[in-house]
């Protein structure tokens, strides 16, 4: 076997170990009995250890070195080598003790965060957050990728992205979104959302969600949907993509939109070209690109008039008591109502990105050593005031609302907003190629759109870096103008302003 | 860390890898989407490889050797060392190529068997069976445990058991069971089973099965039940024991009795003492002892008059249309009807063991090189005639009915019958200690019985060899008389003979 093939085999074994870890995680979230939690964590720890040992072994180093000497590698092989090297070099920069300390602090921090949030009091979580930030600073310094330590953290989720670029993108975005928001708030349009809060039979919600994603192209021969507290998507191989959803009897948009969102992630994972199946390229180009797919389906498609032109009669038929006397137009507005709120996960399409910008600005301050952790709640509240014109009544509505920081996921939040930007730019490009897409959606043809996404995005997996991929697809760098244009066009019409 | 602790840590890691394999298998049977089958097999292969590599490494050998020098090991530590050594020594006797060839032949053989069975024609399966038998002969010869190569195979499932002893037990049993069967067949009692073949709502069957096993002591905090084509029990840790059942709308005993059966297995796995949790002792003493627990609950308890004294009114309430006009006594007889049939898995308590004896006698002939594989169908049919007075109409009702041989599981069948023998002997012993057990069962107290089983059997896991365990519990060696006595007492009453 050639050195390159040995390297490929090694990284496909690592991928398999990773899939096994994913199965353990999936099982933990979906079917594991409560009493198994500790044993399950130990299994996950063991698998992570096996992974780390294999990844950082001298054999890996040697195979990378030898493979680098091979000339004229094809596109896929050179990407496999690039990703192998990238992963190996990052892994050996981090001492195993730091990995372990972060893992331990993450568990303690998560519990403290839960307690803290329940008691609406930041002080319980504070020492754990402080410790985690220290560890993440060390982690970023050791990685030493990009210009700043925050760039190193960003690189974990969005390879090649810099805080400088995000700052530029987001500061542009911030003022434009605030401007749109102001117009909407000042409009006379009042949107009633009560229809969404009635009781809808959970079994019928589930059935509807399954039928819907089937028509979007979710392939149940290589995937399934289950229920979990927090919806997620996970791959257990390139032919085993699973999503979860959450069904609430008295708020049916939860099941509906989380299903479409996760389906968007799953369609990406189901669409890799056969040649990269189960290799280290069988993953999204970045979290931002992944999020672009989920958000494209959830928001651009799933909250569009055309989508509901097709689905609303079916929804009415399933829930006649709730919806028979409610027009499609009113329903469309109900699911697109804009209102500043404290909680990110409940935010509409306009204010969502403001929540992200707030988090990015704070993360940047933290990793540039510009603030005291004790001041965080106040800073959070002031920024909420600045961006959303709201004052959180307590820390649970403010700094304690998100789980991410307790686990050390700094640099993760920006990818949610980058997803919006990528999505609009990619969708705009598809509309240029095929202006009939909205009409097709209105007729229940979702596969035409899916085919463009497969062709442009899905098939490549990690072959291209996100910044190259977006240029390859759309001919230009990431530009927030498409998102702004999309928001204006959609919401000015809904609110009769502009 | 002491050498012994290192050894223990190593084998607890092996146990964890085994649990991960179990999770993969569970997922494959229960939730995996169809298209993932090949990728899933590759994951299982990888995990098996990791397991084998770790088990057979020099480090393992060294730690066993060093630990053997330690004096005065306590009961648990010496059993851990004994099992570690036993497993290691067996593993190094088998070349990895033989393991791989068996695995490959098993997959091909399984497909050929399915095809063969569908077409009711042994010749398709024959070359694969021949090959597998050759491989198993080599396997047995290399293991070289006990007096004969078949003893080596038996040792995989029933450590310490010999074909000589089984021959003695079974030949005794054979004539006595045939004698009982003759009396029953000649009796005037006609039992009608049509009541079992009506339509019973699958959801209610499921609900009933869950309530039932809860009352038997199945702990849902460390376990769950799902559905699969073939019911099974699996441990994903000492705190994560899962069973599956199969629900048939028009034959409800399938769900009912397979649930109790698997619950019996699960109760064993849930009952290990804390000190052996997740060690290499966290398993049944043997398949025979394991089967004794499932059969004790399924047959001795689950098909008893007392059991249905408690449950039948509840079953009637759940299925009033089916059962309101059917007496408890008639129901009890319906689920205990005796009738020789071709298919083992459909057999009653009397004829079941005859099916096993048939298989044992044939396996013995095979591994003593006394027959040609081409003659197997005829031998099978002749033995069916001899034991059950039936002539299978084709090979699917004869030699092709069971999956076991296609996977190389020779020496496995006897454990089903040994389970019956162990179960009666153990239950008899409990009745000596507490004659009120049947009355307690009639009152819905199943935990008293469970507590005896925990005390006598479950807690020890693999600490004792089966032959020592049965003496420790009952004061004497395994003796088929208890089983014969049990059958006579129960079935002579049902059939009004004796």
CSV table of N, CA, C and O in Angstrom, one decimal, chain B residues 110-171:
chain,number,residue,atom,x,y,z
B,110,UNK,N,-24.7,-16.7,5.9
B,110,UNK,CA,-26.0,-16.2,6.4
B,110,UNK,C,-26.9,-15.8,5.2
B,110,UNK,O,-28.1,-16.2,5.2
B,111,UNK,N,-26.3,-15.2,4.2
B,111,UNK,CA,-27.1,-14.9,3.0
B,111,UNK,C,-27.5,-16.1,2.3
B,111,UNK,O,-28.7,-16.2,1.8
B,112,UNK,N,-26.6,-17.1,2.2
B,112,UNK,CA,-26.9,-18.3,1.5
B,112,UNK,C,-28.0,-19.1,2.2
B,112,UNK,O,-28.9,-19.6,1.6
B,113,UNK,N,-27.9,-19.0,3.6
B,113,UNK,CA,-28.9,-19.7,4.4
B,113,UNK,C,-30.3,-19.1,4.2
B,113,UNK,O,-31.3,-19.8,4.0
B,114,UNK,N,-30.3,-17.8,4.1
B,114,UNK,CA,-31.6,-17.1,3.9
B,114,UNK,C,-32.2,-17.5,2.6
B,114,UNK,O,-33.4,-17.8,2.5
B,115,UNK,N,-31.4,-17.5,1.6
B,115,UNK,CA,-31.8,-17.8,0.2
B,115,UNK,C,-32.3,-19.3,0.2
B,115,UNK,O,-33.4,-19.6,-0.3
B,116,UNK,N,-31.5,-20.1,0.8
B,116,UNK,CA,-31.7,-21.5,0.8
B,116,UNK,C,-33.1,-21.8,1.5
B,116,UNK,O,-33.9,-22.6,1.0
B,117,UNK,N,-33.3,-21.2,2.6
B,117,UNK,CA,-34.5,-21.4,3.4
B,117,UNK,C,-35.7,-20.9,2.6
B,117,UNK,O,-36.8,-21.6,2.6
B,118,UNK,N,-35.6,-19.8,1.9
B,118,UNK,CA,-36.6,-19.2,1.1
B,118,UNK,C,-37.0,-20.2,0.0
B,118,UNK,O,-38.2,-20.4,-0.2
B,119,UNK,N,-36.0,-20.8,-0.6
B,119,UNK,CA,-36.2,-21.7,-1.7
B,119,UNK,C,-36.4,-23.2,-1.2
B,119,UNK,O,-36.6,-24.1,-2.0
B,120,UNK,N,-36.4,-23.4,0.1
B,120,UNK,CA,-36.7,-24.7,0.7
B,120,UNK,C,-35.7,-25.7,0.2
B,120,UNK,O,-36.1,-26.9,-0.1
B,121,UNK,N,-34.5,-25.3,-0.1
B,121,UNK,CA,-33.6,-26.2,-0.7
B,121,UNK,C,-32.2,-26.2,-0.1
B,121,UNK,O,-31.5,-25.2,-0.2
B,122,UNK,N,-31.8,-27.2,0.6
B,122,UNK,CA,-30.6,-27.3,1.3
B,122,UNK,C,-29.3,-27.1,0.5
B,122,UNK,O,-28.3,-26.6,0.9
B,123,UNK,N,-29.4,-27.5,-0.8
B,123,UNK,CA,-28.2,-27.5,-1.6
B,123,UNK,C,-27.5,-26.1,-1.8
B,123,UNK,O,-26.3,-26.1,-2.0
B,124,UNK,N,-28.3,-25.1,-1.7
B,124,UNK,CA,-27.7,-23.7,-1.8
B,124,UNK,C,-26.8,-23.4,-0.6
B,124,UNK,O,-25.7,-22.9,-0.7
B,125,UNK,N,-27.3,-23.8,0.5
B,125,UNK,CA,-26.6,-23.5,1.8
B,125,UNK,C,-25.4,-24.5,2.0
B,125,UNK,O,-24.4,-24.2,2.7
B,126,UNK,N,-25.6,-25.7,1.4
B,126,UNK,CA,-24.6,-26.8,1.7
B,126,UNK,C,-23.1,-26.4,1.7
B,126,UNK,O,-22.4,-26.6,2.6
B,127,UNK,N,-22.6,-25.8,0.5
B,127,UNK,CA,-21.2,-25.6,0.5
B,127,UNK,C,-20.7,-24.6,1.6
B,127,UNK,O,-19.6,-24.7,2.1
B,128,UNK,N,-21.6,-23.6,1.9
B,128,UNK,CA,-21.2,-22.7,3.0
B,128,UNK,C,-21.2,-23.3,4.3
B,128,UNK,O,-20.3,-23.0,5.2
B,129,UNK,N,-22.2,-24.2,4.5
B,129,UNK,CA,-22.2,-24.9,5.8
B,129,UNK,C,-20.9,-25.8,5.9
B,129,UNK,O,-20.3,-25.9,7.0
B,130,UNK,N,-20.6,-26.5,4.8
B,130,UNK,CA,-19.4,-27.4,4.8
B,130,UNK,C,-18.2,-26.6,5.2
B,130,UNK,O,-17.4,-27.0,6.0
B,131,UNK,N,-18.0,-25.4,4.5
B,131,UNK,CA,-16.9,-24.6,4.8
B,131,UNK,C,-16.9,-24.1,6.2
B,131,UNK,O,-15.8,-24.2,6.9
B,132,UNK,N,-18.0,-23.7,6.7
B,132,UNK,CA,-18.1,-23.3,8.1
B,132,UNK,C,-17.7,-24.4,9.1
B,132,UNK,O,-17.0,-24.2,10.1
B,133,UNK,N,-18.2,-25.6,8.8
B,133,UNK,CA,-17.9,-26.7,9.7
B,133,UNK,C,-16.4,-27.0,9.7
B,133,UNK,O,-15.8,-27.2,10.7
B,134,UNK,N,-15.8,-26.9,8.5
B,134,UNK,CA,-14.3,-27.1,8.4
B,134,UNK,C,-13.6,-26.1,9.3
B,134,UNK,O,-12.7,-26.4,10.1
B,135,UNK,N,-14.1,-24.8,9.2
B,135,UNK,CA,-13.4,-23.7,10.0
B,135,UNK,C,-13.6,-24.0,11.4
B,135,UNK,O,-12.7,-23.7,12.2
B,136,UNK,N,-14.8,-24.4,11.8
B,136,UNK,CA,-15.1,-24.6,13.2
B,136,UNK,C,-14.3,-25.8,13.8
B,136,UNK,O,-14.0,-25.8,15.0
B,137,UNK,N,-14.1,-26.8,12.9
B,137,UNK,CA,-13.2,-27.9,13.3
B,137,UNK,C,-11.8,-27.4,13.6
B,137,UNK,O,-11.2,-27.7,14.7
B,138,UNK,N,-11.3,-26.6,12.7
B,138,UNK,CA,-10.0,-26.0,13.0
B,138,UNK,C,-10.0,-25.2,14.2
B,138,UNK,O,-9.1,-25.3,15.1
B,139,UNK,N,-11.0,-24.4,14.4
B,139,UNK,CA,-11.2,-23.5,15.6
B,139,UNK,C,-11.1,-24.4,16.9
B,139,UNK,O,-10.4,-24.1,17.8
B,140,UNK,N,-11.9,-25.4,16.9
B,140,UNK,CA,-12.0,-26.3,18.0
B,140,UNK,C,-10.7,-27.0,18.3
B,140,UNK,O,-10.2,-27.0,19.4
B,141,UNK,N,-10.0,-27.5,17.2
B,141,UNK,CA,-8.7,-28.1,17.4
B,141,UNK,C,-7.7,-27.2,17.9
B,141,UNK,O,-6.9,-27.6,18.8
B,142,UNK,N,-7.7,-26.0,17.5
B,142,UNK,CA,-6.7,-25.0,18.0
B,142,UNK,C,-7.0,-24.6,19.4
B,142,UNK,O,-6.1,-24.5,20.2
B,143,UNK,N,-8.3,-24.4,19.7
B,143,UNK,CA,-8.6,-24.1,21.1
B,143,UNK,C,-8.1,-25.2,22.1
B,143,UNK,O,-7.5,-25.0,23.1
B,144,UNK,N,-8.5,-26.4,21.7
B,144,UNK,CA,-8.0,-27.6,22.4
B,144,UNK,C,-8.3,-27.5,23.9
B,144,UNK,O,-7.4,-27.6,24.8
B,145,UNK,N,-9.6,-27.3,24.2
B,145,UNK,CA,-10.0,-27.3,25.6
B,145,UNK,C,-10.9,-28.5,25.8
B,145,UNK,O,-11.8,-28.8,25.0
B,146,UNK,N,-10.7,-29.3,26.9
B,146,UNK,CA,-11.5,-30.4,27.1
B,146,UNK,C,-11.0,-31.6,26.3
B,146,UNK,O,-9.9,-31.6,25.8
B,147,UNK,N,-11.9,-32.7,26.3
B,147,UNK,CA,-11.4,-33.9,25.7
B,147,UNK,C,-11.5,-34.0,24.2
B,147,UNK,O,-10.8,-34.7,23.5
B,148,UNK,N,-12.6,-33.3,23.7
B,148,UNK,CA,-12.8,-33.4,22.2
B,148,UNK,C,-12.9,-32.0,21.6
B,148,UNK,O,-13.0,-31.0,22.4
B,149,UNK,N,-12.8,-32.0,20.3
B,149,UNK,CA,-12.9,-30.6,19.7
B,149,UNK,C,-14.3,-30.0,19.9
B,149,UNK,O,-14.4,-28.8,20.0
B,150,UNK,N,-15.3,-30.8,20.0
B,150,UNK,CA,-16.6,-30.3,20.3
B,150,UNK,C,-16.7,-29.7,21.7
B,150,UNK,O,-17.4,-28.7,22.0
B,151,UNK,N,-15.9,-30.3,22.6
B,151,UNK,CA,-15.8,-29.7,24.0
B,151,UNK,C,-15.3,-28.3,23.9
B,151,UNK,O,-15.7,-27.4,24.7
B,152,UNK,N,-14.3,-28.1,23.0
B,152,UNK,CA,-13.7,-26.7,22.8
B,152,UNK,C,-14.8,-25.7,22.4
B,152,UNK,O,-14.9,-24.6,22.9
B,153,UNK,N,-15.6,-26.2,21.5
B,153,UNK,CA,-16.7,-25.3,21.0
B,153,UNK,C,-17.7,-25.0,22.1
B,153,UNK,O,-18.2,-23.9,22.3
B,154,UNK,N,-18.1,-26.1,22.9
B,154,UNK,CA,-19.0,-25.9,24.0
B,154,UNK,C,-18.5,-24.9,25.0
B,154,UNK,O,-19.2,-24.1,25.5
B,155,UNK,N,-17.2,-24.9,25.2
B,155,UNK,CA,-16.5,-24.0,26.2
B,155,UNK,C,-16.8,-22.5,25.9
B,155,UNK,O,-16.7,-21.7,26.8
B,156,UNK,N,-17.0,-22.2,24.6
B,156,UNK,CA,-17.3,-20.8,24.3
B,156,UNK,C,-18.6,-20.3,24.9
B,156,UNK,O,-18.7,-19.2,25.2
B,157,UNK,N,-19.5,-21.3,25.1
B,157,UNK,CA,-20.8,-20.9,25.6
B,157,UNK,C,-21.1,-21.3,27.0
B,157,UNK,O,-21.8,-20.7,27.8
B,158,UNK,N,-20.5,-22.5,27.4
B,158,UNK,CA,-20.7,-23.1,28.7
B,158,UNK,C,-19.4,-23.6,29.3
B,158,UNK,O,-19.0,-24.7,29.1
B,159,UNK,N,-18.7,-22.6,29.9
B,159,UNK,CA,-17.3,-23.0,30.3
B,159,UNK,C,-17.3,-24.2,31.3
B,159,UNK,O,-18.2,-24.2,32.2
B,160,UNK,N,-16.4,-25.1,31.0
B,160,UNK,CA,-16.3,-26.3,31.9
B,160,UNK,C,-17.3,-27.4,31.5
B,160,UNK,O,-17.2,-28.5,32.1
B,161,UNK,N,-18.1,-27.2,30.6
B,161,UNK,CA,-19.1,-28.3,30.2
B,161,UNK,C,-18.4,-29.2,29.2
B,161,UNK,O,-17.6,-28.8,28.4
B,162,UNK,N,-18.8,-30.5,29.2
B,162,UNK,CA,-18.2,-31.5,28.3
B,162,UNK,C,-19.4,-32.1,27.5
B,162,UNK,O,-20.5,-32.3,28.0
B,163,UNK,N,-19.0,-32.6,26.3
B,163,UNK,CA,-20.1,-33.3,25.5
B,163,UNK,C,-20.4,-34.6,26.2
B,163,UNK,O,-21.6,-35.1,26.1
B,164,UNK,N,-19.5,-35.2,26.9
B,164,UNK,CA,-19.8,-36.4,27.6
B,164,UNK,C,-20.9,-36.2,28.7
B,164,UNK,O,-21.9,-37.0,28.7
B,165,UNK,N,-20.8,-35.1,29.4
B,165,UNK,CA,-21.8,-34.9,30.4
B,165,UNK,C,-23.1,-34.5,29.8
B,165,UNK,O,-24.2,-35.0,30.2
B,166,UNK,N,-23.1,-33.7,28.7
B,166,UNK,CA,-24.3,-33.4,28.1
B,166,UNK,C,-25.0,-34.6,27.5
B,166,UNK,O,-26.2,-34.8,27.7
B,167,UNK,N,-24.2,-35.5,26.9
B,167,UNK,CA,-24.7,-36.8,26.4
B,167,UNK,C,-25.5,-37.5,27.5
B,167,UNK,O,-26.6,-38.0,27.3
B,168,UNK,N,-24.9,-37.6,28.7
B,168,UNK,CA,-25.4,-38.3,29.8
B,168,UNK,C,-26.8,-37.6,30.2
B,168,UNK,O,-27.8,-38.3,30.3
B,169,UNK,N,-26.7,-36.3,30.4
B,169,UNK,CA,-27.9,-35.6,30.8
B,169,UNK,C,-29.0,-35.7,29.8
B,169,UNK,O,-30.2,-36.0,30.1
B,170,UNK,N,-28.7,-35.6,28.5
B,170,UNK,CA,-29.7,-35.5,27.4
B,170,UNK,C,-30.3,-36.9,27.1
B,170,UNK,O,-31.5,-37.0,26.8
B,171,UNK,N,-29.5,-37.9,27.3
B,171,UNK,CA,-30.0,-39.3,26.9
B,171,UNK,C,-31.0,-39.7,28.0
B,171,UNK,O,-32.1,-40.3,27.7
